[in-house]
mmCIF file of C-alpha atoms in Angstrom:
data_model
loop_
_atom_site.group_PDB
_atom_site.id
_atom_site.type_symbol
_atom_site.label_atom_id
_atom_site.label_comp_id
_atom_site.label_asym_id
_atom_site.label_seq_id
_atom_site.Cartn_x
_atom_site.Cartn_y
_atom_site.Cartn_z
ATOM 1 C CA UNK A 1 0.553 -7.089 -20.450
ATOM 2 C CA UNK A 2 -2.018 -9.526 -19.079
ATOM 3 C CA UNK A 3 -5.440 -10.552 -20.302
ATOM 4 C CA UNK A 4 -8.570 -11.117 -18.193
ATOM 5 C CA UNK A 5 -7.746 -14.734 -17.393
ATOM 6 C CA UNK A 6 -4.523 -13.828 -15.604
ATOM 7 C CA UNK A 7 -2.273 -15.335 -18.261
ATOM 8 C CA UNK A 8 0.619 -13.395 -19.676
ATOM 9 C CA UNK A 9 -0.181 -12.046 -23.129
ATOM 10 C CA UNK A 10 2.671 -12.079 -25.613
ATOM 11 C CA UNK A 11 2.745 -10.780 -29.159
ATOM 12 C CA UNK A 12 2.439 -13.412 -31.858
ATOM 13 C CA UNK A 13 5.810 -14.814 -32.796
ATOM 14 C CA UNK A 14 7.659 -13.336 -29.832
ATOM 15 C CA UNK A 15 10.055 -15.455 -27.897
ATOM 16 C CA UNK A 16 11.495 -15.160 -24.466
ATOM 17 C CA UNK A 17 10.765 -16.304 -20.956
ATOM 18 C CA UNK A 18 7.197 -16.437 -19.755
ATOM 19 C CA UNK A 19 6.217 -16.158 -16.103
ATOM 20 C CA UNK A 20 5.146 -19.343 -14.381
ATOM 21 C CA UNK A 21 1.579 -19.189 -13.064
ATOM 22 C CA UNK A 22 0.936 -19.469 -9.333
ATOM 23 C CA UNK A 23 -2.094 -21.348 -7.999
ATOM 24 C CA UNK A 24 -5.083 -19.007 -7.531
ATOM 25 C CA UNK A 25 -3.128 -16.099 -9.056
ATOM 26 C CA UNK A 26 -2.174 -17.144 -12.574
ATOM 27 C CA UNK A 27 0.388 -14.606 -13.743
ATOM 28 C CA UNK A 28 -1.260 -11.601 -12.089
ATOM 29 C CA UNK A 29 1.691 -11.563 -9.666
ATOM 30 C CA UNK A 30 3.956 -10.132 -12.376
ATOM 31 C CA UNK A 31 2.257 -6.735 -12.631
ATOM 32 C CA UNK A 32 -0.082 -7.015 -9.606
ATOM 33 C CA UNK A 33 -3.073 -6.464 -11.886
ATOM 34 C CA UNK A 34 -6.453 -8.069 -12.662
ATOM 35 C CA UNK A 35 -7.623 -8.356 -9.078
ATOM 36 C CA UNK A 36 -4.308 -9.369 -7.513
ATOM 37 C CA UNK A 37 -5.115 -7.680 -4.177
ATOM 38 C CA UNK A 38 -8.585 -9.233 -4.086
ATOM 39 C CA UNK A 39 -7.124 -12.646 -4.843
ATOM 40 C CA UNK A 40 -4.578 -12.267 -2.047
ATOM 41 C CA UNK A 41 -7.342 -11.292 0.351
ATOM 42 C CA UNK A 42 -9.472 -14.238 -0.759
ATOM 43 C CA UNK A 43 -6.555 -16.658 -0.368
ATOM 44 C CA UNK A 44 -5.783 -15.317 3.115
ATOM 45 C CA UNK A 45 -9.403 -15.546 4.251
ATOM 46 C CA UNK A 46 -9.880 -18.940 2.605
ATOM 47 C CA UNK A 47 -6.768 -20.511 4.106
ATOM 48 C CA UNK A 48 -7.547 -19.140 7.572
ATOM 49 C CA UNK A 49 -11.140 -20.384 7.310
ATOM 50 C CA UNK A 50 -9.943 -23.809 6.186
ATOM 51 C CA UNK A 51 -7.446 -23.920 9.075
ATOM 52 C CA UNK A 52 -10.173 -22.985 11.569
ATOM 53 C CA UNK A 53 -12.524 -25.631 10.150
ATOM 54 C CA UNK A 54 -9.709 -28.176 10.307
ATOM 55 C CA UNK A 55 -9.076 -27.352 13.951
ATOM 56 C CA UNK A 56 -12.774 -27.861 14.635
ATOM 57 C CA UNK A 57 -12.597 -31.311 13.013
ATOM 58 C CA UNK A 58 -9.513 -32.152 15.085
ATOM 59 C CA UNK A 59 -11.353 -30.991 18.195
ATOM 60 C CA UNK A 60 -14.222 -33.358 17.387
ATOM 61 C CA UNK A 61 -11.719 -36.171 16.893
ATOM 62 C CA UNK A 62 -10.162 -35.358 20.268
ATOM 63 C CA UNK A 63 -13.584 -35.475 21.904
ATOM 64 C CA UNK A 64 -14.155 -38.834 20.237
ATOM 65 C CA UNK A 65 -10.981 -40.104 21.863
ATOM 66 C CA UNK A 66 -12.187 -38.797 25.224
ATOM 67 C CA UNK A 67 -15.552 -40.535 24.813
ATOM 68 C CA UNK A 68 -13.851 -43.788 23.810
ATOM 69 C CA UNK A 69 -11.799 -43.595 27.020
ATOM 70 C CA UNK A 70 -8.750 -45.111 25.364
ATOM 71 C CA UNK A 71 -6.438 -43.661 27.966
ATOM 72 C CA UNK A 72 -4.425 -40.548 28.577
ATOM 73 C CA UNK A 73 -1.222 -41.849 26.997
ATOM 74 C CA UNK A 74 -2.786 -42.531 23.582
ATOM 75 C CA UNK A 75 -4.599 -39.207 23.665
ATOM 76 C CA UNK A 76 -1.324 -37.448 24.485
ATOM 77 C CA UNK A 77 0.381 -39.264 21.597
ATOM 78 C CA UNK A 78 -2.323 -38.167 19.178
ATOM 79 C CA UNK A 79 -2.174 -34.534 20.277
ATOM 80 C CA UNK A 80 1.636 -34.534 20.136
ATOM 81 C CA UNK A 81 1.591 -36.174 16.689
ATOM 82 C CA UNK A 82 -0.721 -33.506 15.233
ATOM 83 C CA UNK A 83 1.220 -30.683 16.904
ATOM 84 C CA UNK A 84 4.633 -31.902 15.718
ATOM 85 C CA UNK A 85 3.418 -32.755 12.219
ATOM 86 C CA UNK A 86 1.701 -29.372 11.915
ATOM 87 C CA UNK A 87 4.870 -27.545 12.975
ATOM 88 C CA UNK A 88 6.960 -29.541 10.487
ATOM 89 C CA UNK A 89 4.399 -29.005 7.715
ATOM 90 C CA UNK A 90 4.381 -25.263 8.436
ATOM 91 C CA UNK A 91 8.161 -25.085 8.161
ATOM 92 C CA UNK A 92 8.285 -27.226 5.018
ATOM 93 C CA UNK A 93 5.546 -25.198 3.321
ATOM 94 C CA UNK A 94 7.143 -21.907 4.377
ATOM 95 C CA UNK A 95 10.508 -22.991 2.968
ATOM 96 C CA UNK A 96 8.785 -24.080 -0.243
ATOM 97 C CA UNK A 97 7.833 -20.442 -0.862
ATOM 98 C CA UNK A 98 11.484 -19.387 -1.067
ATOM 99 C CA UNK A 99 13.151 -22.333 -2.825
ATOM 100 C CA UNK A 100 12.140 -25.274 -4.957
ATOM 101 C CA UNK A 101 11.532 -28.387 -2.857
ATOM 102 C CA UNK A 102 13.461 -31.562 -3.576
ATOM 103 C CA UNK A 103 11.004 -33.993 -5.250
ATOM 104 C CA UNK A 104 12.413 -37.040 -3.432
ATOM 105 C CA UNK A 105 12.179 -35.354 -0.046
ATOM 106 C CA UNK A 106 8.695 -34.104 -0.915
ATOM 107 C CA UNK A 107 7.575 -37.647 -1.707
ATOM 108 C CA UNK A 108 9.034 -39.023 1.515
ATOM 109 C CA UNK A 109 7.311 -36.335 3.611
ATOM 110 C CA UNK A 110 3.899 -36.688 1.955
ATOM 111 C CA UNK A 111 2.337 -38.566 4.903
ATOM 112 C CA UNK A 112 3.744 -36.166 7.471
ATOM 113 C CA UNK A 113 2.492 -33.173 5.470
ATOM 114 C CA UNK A 114 -0.938 -34.763 5.203
ATOM 115 C CA UNK A 115 -1.168 -35.203 8.961
ATOM 116 C CA UNK A 116 0.116 -31.650 9.547
ATOM 117 C CA UNK A 117 -2.257 -30.013 7.069
ATOM 118 C CA UNK A 118 -3.178 -27.298 9.577
ATOM 119 C CA UNK A 119 0.420 -26.085 9.574
ATOM 120 C CA UNK A 120 0.450 -25.893 5.780
ATOM 121 C CA UNK A 121 -2.788 -23.896 5.768
ATOM 122 C CA UNK A 122 -1.409 -21.475 8.340
ATOM 123 C CA UNK A 123 1.813 -21.017 6.353
ATOM 124 C CA UNK A 124 -0.290 -20.247 3.293
ATOM 125 C CA UNK A 125 -2.305 -17.710 5.322
ATOM 126 C CA UNK A 126 0.704 -15.891 6.758
ATOM 127 C CA UNK A 127 2.519 -15.726 3.420
ATOM 128 C CA UNK A 128 -0.562 -14.404 1.629
ATOM 129 C CA UNK A 129 -0.597 -11.427 4.013
ATOM 130 C CA UNK A 130 2.553 -10.071 2.345
ATOM 131 C CA UNK A 131 2.587 -11.586 -1.154
ATOM 132 C CA UNK A 132 1.166 -14.351 -3.290
ATOM 133 C CA UNK A 133 2.546 -17.584 -1.806
ATOM 134 C CA UNK A 134 5.658 -18.381 -3.833
ATOM 135 C CA UNK A 135 5.752 -14.999 -5.565
ATOM 136 C CA UNK A 136 9.271 -14.102 -4.436
ATOM 137 C CA UNK A 137 10.683 -17.371 -5.754
ATOM 138 C CA UNK A 138 8.830 -17.088 -9.061
ATOM 139 C CA UNK A 139 9.851 -13.434 -9.448
ATOM 140 C CA UNK A 140 13.527 -14.232 -8.850
ATOM 141 C CA UNK A 141 13.442 -17.047 -11.378
ATOM 142 C CA UNK A 142 11.535 -14.944 -13.922
ATOM 143 C CA UNK A 143 13.845 -11.938 -13.563
ATOM 144 C CA UNK A 144 16.915 -14.163 -13.916
ATOM 145 C CA UNK A 145 15.445 -15.793 -17.031
ATOM 146 C CA UNK A 146 14.703 -12.347 -18.491
ATOM 147 C CA UNK A 147 18.261 -11.166 -17.784
ATOM 148 C CA UNK A 148 19.705 -14.266 -19.417
ATOM 149 C CA UNK A 149 17.403 -13.828 -22.414
ATOM 150 C CA UNK A 150 18.317 -10.148 -22.781
ATOM 151 C CA UNK A 151 22.006 -11.003 -22.521
ATOM 152 C CA UNK A 152 21.673 -13.633 -25.257
ATOM 153 C CA UNK A 153 19.621 -11.446 -27.596
ATOM 154 C CA UNK A 154 21.758 -8.292 -27.254
ATOM 155 C CA UNK A 155 24.933 -10.279 -27.824
ATOM 156 C CA UNK A 156 23.541 -11.556 -31.136
ATOM 157 C CA UNK A 157 22.253 -8.229 -32.422
ATOM 158 C CA UNK A 158 23.848 -6.590 -35.419
ATOM 159 C CA UNK A 159 24.820 -7.793 -38.850
ATOM 160 C CA UNK A 160 27.631 -10.388 -38.666
ATOM 161 C CA UNK A 161 28.976 -9.288 -42.056
ATOM 162 C CA UNK A 162 29.834 -5.876 -40.697
ATOM 163 C CA UNK A 163 31.912 -7.379 -37.919
ATOM 164 C CA UNK A 164 35.665 -6.992 -38.325
ATOM 165 C CA UNK A 165 37.673 -10.151 -38.400
ATOM 166 C CA UNK A 166 40.688 -10.425 -36.145
#
């Protein structure tokens, strides 16, 4: 059961795993309630709009290079750098939706991901067409935690005094 803020409501005193919130979705991904579809649509439109605006800014930067007449080689290097970094950022972001990223690798790729921000925005857009970005990973982890919790609690049920001793 969820409340209006998208956080998972739990009865007072209950224990057990709680779903991890996802950015822009809270915990609405668990039951697909409280405007989940509208949020997915908004995230898709927002990320595509941001990617389009980013491409416009990159286009203006490219025109600035043309006006500065710095040469074809430097212009080619800049275009190649943004294209390669965007492709790598897309792949890294896409993989981050299915498995937890390594924090050390994430820190070392921070500059590359910043340069390739368009790729990250496009990965976010494409993933939001099918699910909340990262939902599959969070659902797998949540279901596994629930199974482990159920296994632990059912194993402990019953009165230990009534148990026969071997």
